[in-house]
Amino acid sequence: MSDALLAVSGLIAGYGAIEVLRGIDLEVAAGEIVAVLGSNGAGKSTLNRTISGVLRATHGSIRFADSAIERERPATIVARGLIHVPEGRCVFPNLTIMENLDLGSYRRGRVRRESNRERVFAIFPRLAERRSQRAGTLSGGEQQMLAIGRALMAEPKLLILDEPSLGLSPLLVEELFALIRRINGEGIALLLVEQNVVQCLEVARRAYILEKGVFVLHGNSADIRDDPNLKRAYLGL
Amino acid sequence: MLTVVLQQGINGIVFGSLYVLVALGLTLIYGVLVQINFAHADVVTIGAFAAYFFTFAFGGNYLISIGIALMAGAALGWLVNAAIFAPLRERGNELLPLIATIGVSILLQNAMLLWFGPIPYAFDSPYSNKVIRLWGGTFITLQNLIIVVVSALTIALLYAFMKFTFMGKALRAVSQDRETAGLMGVNPNQLIMLTFVIASALAGMGGAMLGPILVLTPFAGTTVIVKAFAIVIIGGFGNVEGTIIAGLVVGLIESYTTQFVNPGLTDIVVFTLLLLMLALRPTGLIAEKREENV
Ligand SMILES: Nc1ncnc2c1ncn2[C@@H]1O[C@H](COP(=O)(O)OP(=O)(O)OP(=O)(O)O)[C@@H](O)[C@H]1O
Ligand SMILES: [Mg+2]
């Protein structure tokens, strides 16, 4: 499948001597939503950080939009259209909402930032109301929305979301998954890391189950969702 | 009495704005690197010498010499970071670059000692004895007016840069969360270099304007830097607005202590204030919630 937007193969990475990812193969096609599921400490965030260039892979290859990116710096990878929204509160708390959004277009989409910003404000009216407020004053959910909005400013081809539903109320989680569908509807591919298994399998076309640094299973979301044994064995449901 | 109060206020603001120039560089570097730059004092000294030689050895205009000192500082900041600090940071050790700043400081001081000797230079600004009368019997020398205007313009420019340009926003982002800034496509190393260049340019131009006030020797910068450190701490470690306010406050306190208490007590008053701040408001004048940099 050389037509994949993102193709990871034989990826090994970790922190110093600690090997966290022990041979990962993963593909995301253009416009596809792919889920990565797994328990705490499985290495999901490490995988994201290696793909976006924050961490260096020790072995293996990562191809994005037909270029090898495993040796590139995060800035170059962002310029290619692979945008990673990291886990947790990752907005710049002392910058305003507008300034946070501006930084989203630092490397990509800068000339169209006015129209992109209007687009983001249309999706998140609450951000528009608070545009000159410090991001640190937003609620946890609003900060997550800002982080996603900021990523949209860079006109991503592939958006990596690391546990975006973390700490959101059930109502906001519903909103978030609707948003994910909407973003995907605009042709943006998503790599979705989640612990919210049920909803995640609903939006994703395919899913990978990560355990202790290797994928123990992957397949169509529907198959994983409908197989009770798989769910019990790997997802604790 | 009112005249004296006003007059000392003016003097305080003159000194304060020079302190702000010097302290802002420390603040900016602390902001992005969480590192104290001990060589900052020597950039001030080199700025003073650059202005001195430009004015007296080459007969240049003093105002232009401020610009020369600014460029000398910027060049030195670039050189020192490119040659020494950046390669050390690459190795991933936190302590090495800090120790290196002490090493660079000693190196610069001794180089200056070799070239310029230990005897103080008489650096008189041609504008020092031109007096401008102000309201209510107060006055300001043209030199001091230049100091206030140049400092205010520089600080305003820097503020606008930080606030309104992409680079300035990126700089603040790097100082809040370097990894996330990297995910925005910001190149942190480039921004760190920019910070060193700006900080050192400010120190250099501060030196040119401090030159006529200080006893100009290869160690001149050290006397100012101690106060600048105090200002950085009072202003809340890495907080630009806090540093500006703290610098002016320290300038005023010095001026009023000299006039109304005892000139010998100024440092005691300033550092008592520092200790009080550390005890009562460890986050500084403006409480900015800083995420701890990794
Ligand atoms: N900076 C680091 N240095 C050393 N080890 C780390 C570092 N970050 C993570 N690890 C280790 O790597 C392993 C995988 O961590 P990772 O954050 O990738 O897991 P995760 O699947 O994202 O977990 P969670 O669901 O809790 O976010 C863990 O054992 C963790 O302790
Ligand atoms: Mg994680």
Coordinates of N, CA, C and O and ligand atoms in Angstrom, one line a residue, chain A residues 15 18 20 38-47 49 87 162-163 195, ligand 1:
Chain A
Y15 N 13.2 6.0 25.2 CA 13.9 7.1 25.9 C 15.2 6.6 26.4 O 15.3 5.8 27.3
I18 N 15.8 2.9 27.5 CA 14.5 2.3 27.6 C 13.8 2.2 26.3 O 13.5 3.2 25.7
V20 N 10.6 1.7 24.3 CA 9.2 1.7 24.5 C 8.4 1.1 23.3 O 7.6 0.2 23.5
G38 N -5.2 1.4 23.7 CA -4.2 0.7 24.5 C -4.3 1.2 25.9 O -4.7 2.4 26.1
S39 N -3.8 0.4 26.8 CA -3.9 0.8 28.2 C -2.8 1.8 28.6 O -1.9 2.1 27.7
N40 N -2.8 2.4 29.8 CA -1.8 3.4 30.2 C -0.4 2.8 30.1 O -0.2 1.6 30.5
G41 N 0.5 3.6 29.6 CA 1.9 3.1 29.5 C 2.2 2.2 28.4 O 3.3 1.7 28.3
A42 N 1.2 2.0 27.5 CA 1.4 1.0 26.4 C 2.4 1.6 25.4 O 3.1 0.9 24.7
G43 N 2.5 3.0 25.3 CA 3.4 3.6 24.4 C 2.7 4.4 23.4 O 3.3 4.8 22.4
K44 N 1.5 4.8 23.6 CA 0.7 5.5 22.6 C 1.3 6.9 22.3 O 1.5 7.3 21.2
S45 N 1.5 7.6 23.4 CA 2.1 9.0 23.3 C 3.5 8.9 22.7 O 3.9 9.8 21.9
T46 N 4.2 7.9 23.1 CA 5.6 7.8 22.6 C 5.5 7.6 21.0 O 6.3 8.2 20.3
L47 N 4.5 6.8 20.6 CA 4.4 6.6 19.1 C 4.1 8.0 18.4 O 4.7 8.3 17.4
R49 N 4.8 10.9 19.5 CA 5.9 11.9 19.6 C 7.0 11.4 18.6 O 7.8 12.3 18.1
E87 N -0.8 15.3 24.3 CA -1.7 14.9 25.4 C -1.7 16.0 26.4 O -0.7 16.6 26.7
D162 N -4.0 13.2 20.6 CA -3.6 12.3 21.7 C -4.6 12.4 22.9 O -4.5 13.4 23.6
E163 N -5.4 11.5 23.1 CA -6.4 11.5 24.1 C -7.2 12.8 24.3 O -7.1 13.4 25.4
Q195 N -8.8 6.5 25.0 CA -9.1 5.5 26.0 C -10.7 5.3 26.0 O -11.2 4.4 26.6
Ligands
LIG1 N1 10.2 11.2 29.1 C1 10.2 9.9 29.4 N2 11.4 9.3 29.8 C2 11.4 8.0 30.1 N3 10.4 7.2 30.0 C3 9.2 7.7 29.6 C4 9.1 9.1 29.2 N4 7.8 9.3 28.8 C5 7.2 8.1 28.9 N5 8.0 7.1 29.3 C6 7.7 5.7 29.5 O1 7.3 5.1 28.3 C7 6.3 4.2 28.5 C8 5.1 4.6 27.5 O2 4.6 5.9 27.9 P1 3.6 6.6 27.0 O3 3.4 8.0 27.6 O4 3.9 6.5 25.6 O5 2.3 5.8 27.3 P2 0.8 6.0 26.9 O6 0.3 4.8 26.2 O7 0.6 7.3 26.2 O8 0.1 6.1 28.3 P3 -1.2 7.0 28.8 O9 -2.4 6.3 28.3 O10 -1.0 7.0 30.2 O11 -1.0 8.3 28.2 C9 5.9 4.3 29.9 O12 6.4 3.2 30.6 C10 6.5 5.5 30.4 O13 6.9 5.4 31.8

